[in-house]
mmCIF file of C-alpha atoms in Angstrom:
data_model
loop_
_atom_site.group_PDB
_atom_site.id
_atom_site.type_symbol
_atom_site.label_atom_id
_atom_site.label_comp_id
_atom_site.label_asym_id
_atom_site.label_seq_id
_atom_site.Cartn_x
_atom_site.Cartn_y
_atom_site.Cartn_z
ATOM 1 C CA MET A 1 4.041 -0.104 -27.975
ATOM 2 C CA ASN A 2 4.901 0.634 -24.382
ATOM 3 C CA ARG A 3 8.310 1.847 -23.824
ATOM 4 C CA SER A 4 10.103 0.398 -20.629
ATOM 5 C CA PRO A 5 11.475 2.847 -18.158
ATOM 6 C CA ARG A 6 15.032 3.878 -18.765
ATOM 7 C CA PRO A 7 17.252 4.567 -15.675
ATOM 8 C CA ALA A 8 19.367 7.383 -16.205
ATOM 9 C CA SER A 9 23.138 6.673 -15.900
ATOM 10 C CA PRO A 10 24.792 7.052 -12.596
ATOM 11 C CA THR A 11 26.621 10.074 -13.705
ATOM 12 C CA ALA A 12 23.478 11.945 -14.931
ATOM 13 C CA GLN A 13 21.599 11.623 -11.695
ATOM 14 C CA THR A 14 21.771 12.386 -8.063
ATOM 15 C CA ARG A 15 22.265 9.284 -6.040
ATOM 16 C CA GLU A 16 19.146 8.758 -3.478
ATOM 17 C CA PRO A 17 20.219 7.635 0.114
ATOM 18 C CA ALA A 18 20.062 4.060 0.867
ATOM 19 C CA GLY A 19 17.457 4.849 3.694
ATOM 20 C CA MET A 20 16.259 1.807 5.428
ATOM 21 C CA ASP A 21 18.085 -0.796 3.199
ATOM 22 C CA ALA A 22 14.632 -2.074 2.316
ATOM 23 C CA HIS A 23 14.264 -5.341 0.411
ATOM 24 C CA ILE A 24 12.193 -5.048 -2.893
ATOM 25 C CA VAL A 25 10.827 -7.833 -4.798
ATOM 26 C CA VAL A 26 10.151 -7.033 -8.494
ATOM 27 C CA VAL A 27 7.626 -9.417 -10.389
ATOM 28 C CA ASP A 28 7.473 -8.921 -14.098
ATOM 29 C CA ASP A 29 7.495 -11.225 -17.148
ATOM 30 C CA ASP A 30 9.477 -8.873 -19.189
ATOM 31 C CA PRO A 31 13.016 -9.678 -18.811
ATOM 32 C CA ARG A 32 14.426 -6.320 -19.918
ATOM 33 C CA LEU A 33 12.204 -4.291 -17.505
ATOM 34 C CA ARG A 34 13.026 -6.924 -14.735
ATOM 35 C CA ARG A 35 16.758 -6.366 -15.179
ATOM 36 C CA LEU A 36 16.233 -2.477 -15.445
ATOM 37 C CA LEU A 37 14.306 -2.127 -12.439
ATOM 38 C CA GLN A 38 16.568 -4.392 -10.484
ATOM 39 C CA ARG A 39 19.592 -2.531 -11.488
ATOM 40 C CA TYR A 40 18.154 0.937 -10.865
ATOM 41 C CA LEU A 41 16.652 0.133 -7.487
ATOM 42 C CA THR A 42 19.979 -1.570 -6.377
ATOM 43 C CA GLU A 43 21.760 1.581 -7.470
ATOM 44 C CA GLN A 44 19.313 3.712 -5.240
ATOM 45 C CA GLY A 45 20.364 1.592 -2.212
ATOM 46 C CA PHE A 46 17.834 -1.194 -1.986
ATOM 47 C CA ARG A 47 18.169 -4.824 -1.879
ATOM 48 C CA VAL A 48 16.305 -6.405 -4.769
ATOM 49 C CA SER A 49 14.972 -9.878 -5.779
ATOM 50 C CA ALA A 50 13.292 -10.560 -9.039
ATOM 51 C CA ALA A 51 10.831 -13.007 -10.300
ATOM 52 C CA ALA A 52 9.378 -13.666 -13.730
ATOM 53 C CA SER A 53 5.949 -14.926 -12.806
ATOM 54 C CA ALA A 54 3.617 -15.354 -9.726
ATOM 55 C CA HIS A 55 4.892 -18.840 -9.288
ATOM 56 C CA GLU A 56 8.647 -17.635 -9.045
ATOM 57 C CA ALA A 57 7.364 -14.773 -6.774
ATOM 58 C CA ARG A 58 5.791 -17.347 -4.408
ATOM 59 C CA GLN A 59 9.066 -19.263 -4.227
ATOM 60 C CA VAL A 60 10.790 -16.020 -3.353
ATOM 61 C CA LEU A 61 8.148 -15.117 -0.755
ATOM 62 C CA GLY A 62 8.430 -18.726 0.638
ATOM 63 C CA PHE A 63 11.675 -18.006 2.329
ATOM 64 C CA MET A 64 11.356 -14.209 3.179
ATOM 65 C CA GLN A 65 9.086 -11.263 3.531
ATOM 66 C CA PRO A 66 10.056 -8.263 1.596
ATOM 67 C CA ASP A 67 9.568 -4.728 2.524
ATOM 68 C CA ALA A 68 7.610 -3.926 -0.585
ATOM 69 C CA LEU A 69 6.396 -5.688 -3.778
ATOM 70 C CA VAL A 70 6.483 -4.207 -7.361
ATOM 71 C CA LEU A 71 4.121 -6.375 -9.181
ATOM 72 C CA ASP A 72 3.254 -6.420 -12.990
ATOM 73 C CA ILE A 73 -0.633 -7.050 -13.452
ATOM 74 C CA THR A 74 -0.596 -8.829 -16.941
ATOM 75 C CA MET A 75 1.531 -12.002 -16.699
ATOM 76 C CA PRO A 76 0.734 -15.393 -18.046
ATOM 77 C CA GLY A 77 -0.714 -17.845 -15.707
ATOM 78 C CA GLU A 78 -1.786 -16.087 -12.353
ATOM 79 C CA ASN A 79 -1.704 -12.340 -12.956
ATOM 80 C CA GLY A 80 -0.790 -9.679 -10.557
ATOM 81 C CA LEU A 81 -4.272 -9.137 -9.415
ATOM 82 C CA GLU A 82 -4.819 -12.674 -8.380
ATOM 83 C CA LEU A 83 -1.560 -12.784 -6.691
ATOM 84 C CA THR A 84 -2.342 -9.777 -4.677
ATOM 85 C CA ARG A 85 -5.789 -10.959 -3.494
ATOM 86 C CA GLU A 86 -4.131 -14.188 -2.350
ATOM 87 C CA LEU A 87 -1.364 -12.500 -0.393
ATOM 88 C CA ARG A 88 -3.733 -10.406 1.169
ATOM 89 C CA ASN A 89 -6.011 -13.220 2.136
ATOM 90 C CA GLU A 90 -2.912 -15.104 3.588
ATOM 91 C CA GLY A 91 -2.330 -11.964 5.948
ATOM 92 C CA LEU A 92 0.762 -10.656 4.228
ATOM 93 C CA ASP A 93 0.841 -6.901 4.760
ATOM 94 C CA PHE A 94 3.793 -5.400 3.215
ATOM 95 C CA PRO A 95 3.057 -2.611 0.433
ATOM 96 C CA ILE A 96 2.254 -3.681 -3.101
ATOM 97 C CA LEU A 97 2.644 -1.307 -5.978
ATOM 98 C CA LEU A 98 0.976 -2.637 -9.216
ATOM 99 C CA LEU A 99 2.498 -1.948 -12.650
ATOM 100 C CA THR A 100 0.216 -2.122 -15.732
ATOM 101 C CA ALA A 101 -0.212 -0.708 -19.220
ATOM 102 C CA ARG A 102 -3.720 -0.051 -18.298
ATOM 103 C CA GLY A 103 -4.131 3.348 -16.758
ATOM 104 C CA GLU A 104 -7.634 4.149 -16.541
ATOM 105 C CA PRO A 105 -8.882 5.271 -13.177
ATOM 106 C CA GLU A 106 -11.408 2.256 -12.745
ATOM 107 C CA ASP A 107 -8.386 -0.122 -13.469
ATOM 108 C CA ARG A 108 -6.688 1.695 -10.478
ATOM 109 C CA ILE A 109 -9.561 1.195 -8.250
ATOM 110 C CA ILE A 110 -9.805 -2.633 -9.132
ATOM 111 C CA GLY A 111 -6.271 -2.861 -8.199
ATOM 112 C CA LEU A 112 -6.845 -1.229 -4.896
ATOM 113 C CA GLU A 113 -9.766 -3.256 -4.036
ATOM 114 C CA ALA A 114 -7.665 -6.300 -4.576
ATOM 115 C CA GLY A 115 -5.408 -5.074 -1.806
ATOM 116 C CA ALA A 116 -2.772 -3.101 -3.551
ATOM 117 C CA ASP A 117 -1.306 0.022 -2.038
ATOM 118 C CA ASP A 118 -0.608 1.899 -5.148
ATOM 119 C CA TYR A 119 -0.767 1.711 -8.951
ATOM 120 C CA LEU A 120 1.671 2.956 -11.618
ATOM 121 C CA GLY A 121 0.826 2.834 -15.321
ATOM 122 C CA LYS A 122 3.407 1.964 -18.149
ATOM 123 C CA PRO A 123 5.297 3.682 -19.319
ATOM 124 C CA PHE A 124 6.678 5.339 -16.209
ATOM 125 C CA GLU A 125 9.749 7.141 -15.052
ATOM 126 C CA PRO A 126 11.918 5.053 -12.649
ATOM 127 C CA ARG A 127 12.286 8.068 -10.272
ATOM 128 C CA GLU A 128 8.456 8.113 -9.967
ATOM 129 C CA LEU A 129 8.598 4.466 -9.049
ATOM 130 C CA LEU A 130 11.428 5.293 -6.515
ATOM 131 C CA LEU A 131 9.355 8.156 -4.880
ATOM 132 C CA ARG A 132 6.197 6.091 -4.555
ATOM 133 C CA LEU A 133 8.115 3.160 -3.018
ATOM 134 C CA LYS A 134 9.805 5.493 -0.449
ATOM 135 C CA ALA A 135 6.434 7.119 0.316
ATOM 136 C CA HIS A 136 4.830 3.714 0.971
ATOM 137 C CA LEU A 137 7.907 2.439 3.138
ATOM 138 C CA ARG A 138 7.540 5.507 5.251
ATOM 139 C CA ARG A 139 3.881 5.040 5.706
ATOM 140 C CA PHE A 140 4.433 1.388 6.675
ATOM 141 C CA ALA A 141 7.306 2.276 9.017
ATOM 142 C CA PRO A 142 6.242 2.319 12.807
ATOM 143 C CA PRO A 143 5.642 5.920 13.978
ATOM 144 C CA PRO A 144 8.001 7.422 16.444
ATOM 145 C CA PRO A 145 7.145 6.681 20.114
ATOM 146 C CA THR A 146 5.031 9.321 21.833
ATOM 147 C CA ASN A 147 3.188 9.521 25.207
ATOM 148 C CA ASN A 148 0.434 11.752 23.805
ATOM 149 C CA LEU A 149 -1.410 8.821 21.885
ATOM 150 C CA ARG A 150 -3.941 6.909 23.584
ATOM 151 C CA ILE A 151 -5.258 3.419 22.883
ATOM 152 C CA VAL A 152 -8.364 3.643 20.650
ATOM 153 C CA ARG A 153 -11.252 1.303 21.622
ATOM 154 C CA LEU A 154 -13.368 0.010 18.758
ATOM 155 C CA GLY A 155 -15.751 -2.514 20.302
ATOM 156 C CA GLU A 156 -13.985 -5.654 21.105
ATOM 157 C CA LEU A 157 -10.885 -4.284 19.372
ATOM 158 C CA GLU A 158 -8.142 -1.993 20.495
ATOM 159 C CA PHE A 159 -5.887 0.026 18.333
ATOM 160 C CA ASP A 160 -2.657 1.484 19.635
ATOM 161 C CA PRO A 161 -1.845 4.433 17.293
ATOM 162 C CA ALA A 162 1.859 4.625 18.730
ATOM 163 C CA ARG A 163 2.473 1.112 17.352
ATOM 164 C CA SER A 164 -0.081 1.006 14.462
ATOM 165 C CA LEU A 165 -1.290 -2.280 16.144
ATOM 166 C CA LEU A 166 -4.861 -3.607 16.079
ATOM 167 C CA SER A 167 -5.850 -6.533 18.562
ATOM 168 C CA GLY A 168 -8.773 -8.329 19.842
ATOM 169 C CA GLN A 169 -9.623 -11.311 21.856
ATOM 170 C CA ASP A 170 -8.215 -13.588 19.422
ATOM 171 C CA GLY A 171 -4.918 -11.786 19.130
ATOM 172 C CA ILE A 172 -3.478 -9.281 16.500
ATOM 173 C CA VAL A 173 -5.576 -8.281 13.525
ATOM 174 C CA HIS A 174 -3.521 -8.083 10.541
ATOM 175 C CA LEU A 175 -3.764 -4.957 8.541
ATOM 176 C CA THR A 176 -2.244 -3.993 5.195
ATOM 177 C CA GLY A 177 -0.052 -1.082 5.207
ATOM 178 C CA GLY A 178 -2.710 1.170 3.768
ATOM 179 C CA GLU A 179 -5.294 0.099 6.131
ATOM 180 C CA SER A 180 -2.955 0.705 9.117
ATOM 181 C CA ALA A 181 -1.878 4.042 7.837
ATOM 182 C CA LEU A 182 -5.528 5.178 7.518
ATOM 183 C CA LEU A 183 -6.581 3.964 10.930
ATOM 184 C CA ALA A 184 -3.558 5.795 12.360
ATOM 185 C CA VAL A 185 -4.535 8.980 10.805
ATOM 186 C CA LEU A 186 -8.182 8.709 11.945
ATOM 187 C CA ALA A 187 -7.262 7.572 15.571
ATOM 188 C CA ARG A 188 -5.036 10.536 15.912
ATOM 189 C CA HIS A 189 -8.248 12.678 15.346
ATOM 190 C CA PRO A 190 -11.099 10.759 17.055
ATOM 191 C CA ASN A 191 -14.475 12.283 16.675
ATOM 192 C CA GLU A 192 -13.184 14.835 14.150
ATOM 193 C CA VAL A 193 -14.429 14.776 10.595
ATOM 194 C CA LEU A 194 -11.562 14.547 8.153
ATOM 195 C CA SER A 195 -12.264 15.349 4.316
ATOM 196 C CA ARG A 196 -11.017 12.924 1.643
ATOM 197 C CA HIS A 197 -8.449 15.376 0.523
ATOM 198 C CA GLU A 198 -7.022 15.713 3.976
ATOM 199 C CA ILE A 199 -6.689 12.102 4.300
ATOM 200 C CA ALA A 200 -5.246 11.808 0.740
ATOM 201 C CA GLN A 201 -2.622 14.429 1.402
ATOM 202 C CA THR A 202 -1.636 12.995 4.906
ATOM 203 C CA LEU A 203 -1.236 9.553 3.383
ATOM 204 C CA GLU A 204 0.609 10.870 0.225
ATOM 205 C CA MET A 205 -2.223 9.396 -1.935
ATOM 206 C CA ASP A 206 -2.882 12.499 -3.924
ATOM 207 C CA GLU A 207 -1.417 10.945 -7.148
ATOM 208 C CA ILE A 208 -3.828 8.002 -6.939
ATOM 209 C CA GLY A 209 -6.869 10.168 -6.125
ATOM 210 C CA GLU A 210 -9.416 10.587 -3.418
ATOM 211 C CA ARG A 211 -11.422 7.602 -4.669
ATOM 212 C CA ALA A 212 -8.484 5.499 -3.308
ATOM 213 C CA VAL A 213 -9.395 6.747 0.169
ATOM 214 C CA ASP A 214 -12.981 5.392 -0.292
ATOM 215 C CA VAL A 215 -11.549 1.958 -1.142
ATOM 216 C CA GLN A 216 -9.308 1.895 1.844
ATOM 217 C CA VAL A 217 -12.266 2.976 4.034
ATOM 218 C CA THR A 218 -14.347 0.057 2.714
ATOM 219 C CA ARG A 219 -11.507 -2.479 3.331
ATOM 220 C CA LEU A 220 -10.896 -1.019 6.762
ATOM 221 C CA ARG A 221 -14.472 -1.322 7.768
ATOM 222 C CA ARG A 222 -14.313 -4.930 6.997
ATOM 223 C CA ARG A 223 -11.592 -5.268 9.790
ATOM 224 C CA ILE A 224 -13.188 -3.157 12.587
ATOM 225 C CA GLU A 225 -16.934 -3.218 12.110
ATOM 226 C CA PRO A 226 -19.257 -5.753 13.214
ATOM 227 C CA ASP A 227 -21.372 -5.187 10.225
ATOM 228 C CA PRO A 228 -19.475 -3.055 7.489
ATOM 229 C CA ARG A 229 -22.779 -2.057 5.986
ATOM 230 C CA GLU A 230 -23.956 -0.300 8.979
ATOM 231 C CA PRO A 231 -20.744 1.118 10.360
ATOM 232 C CA ARG A 232 -20.564 2.229 14.014
ATOM 233 C CA PHE A 233 -17.007 3.493 14.338
ATOM 234 C CA LEU A 234 -15.961 4.605 10.961
ATOM 235 C CA GLN A 235 -18.679 6.698 9.764
ATOM 236 C CA THR A 236 -19.307 8.909 6.661
ATOM 237 C CA VAL A 237 -20.401 12.382 7.091
ATOM 238 C CA ARG A 238 -22.223 13.274 3.803
ATOM 239 C CA GLY A 239 -20.301 16.087 1.944
ATOM 240 C CA LYS A 240 -17.570 16.350 4.390
ATOM 241 C CA GLY A 241 -15.545 13.160 4.845
ATOM 242 C CA TYR A 242 -15.018 10.436 7.429
ATOM 243 C CA VAL A 243 -14.882 10.399 11.408
ATOM 244 C CA LEU A 244 -13.662 7.583 13.762
ATOM 245 C CA LYS A 245 -15.899 7.294 16.661
ATOM 246 C CA PRO A 246 -14.414 5.109 19.312
ATOM 247 C CA GLY A 247 -16.577 3.193 21.819
ATOM 248 C CA LEU A 248 -17.640 -0.180 23.042
#
């Protein structure tokens, strides 16, 4: 039987700073876990909304877009994987962290392929969830302005590393937080081979594993390549890693 995370009492732990005052939506059909996470994250300075199902989550998302979504996979009706795919298909690009009792590596990859940014197996420590949420919120935040970054041309698309903005003739191309962060890292090192380990470290994805980098590369190629099966811009260097080669 899985134990739910038990937040330490306020007197027993150091209060984390409120930071960006981010709004988190927690979706889980377990009422006890839902209440515990809502209380714990609120104590850490977040604004928190809770939903017991994908249907309730859609109602919440209908009137606001959160800064991040904490989503249980196994729920009656529409499950977390299905909801994740639909949200990504609708162009919603906030970080999604999946919760599940199934912790096998292949299950994590399935979650990432669905469009999630991270995956946390139950049982888990609330502080680990907190640290992962903060890491993804940092990745998703716009980078500080700088005059040293140039626009990167990828065929008919242009990527502005300073604003993490991909655009084309039809307007802005919406990327997930993970896709945008990956492209920003590669764009800062054009024509330079970066290993999967280097990319995972930069994106703070060490805990998920280097295979997660491959998943994000596959997803990003669908956004920027005319033919993702024959990539022109985001190329694999066998045995070394990946390289972004800008061009027309």
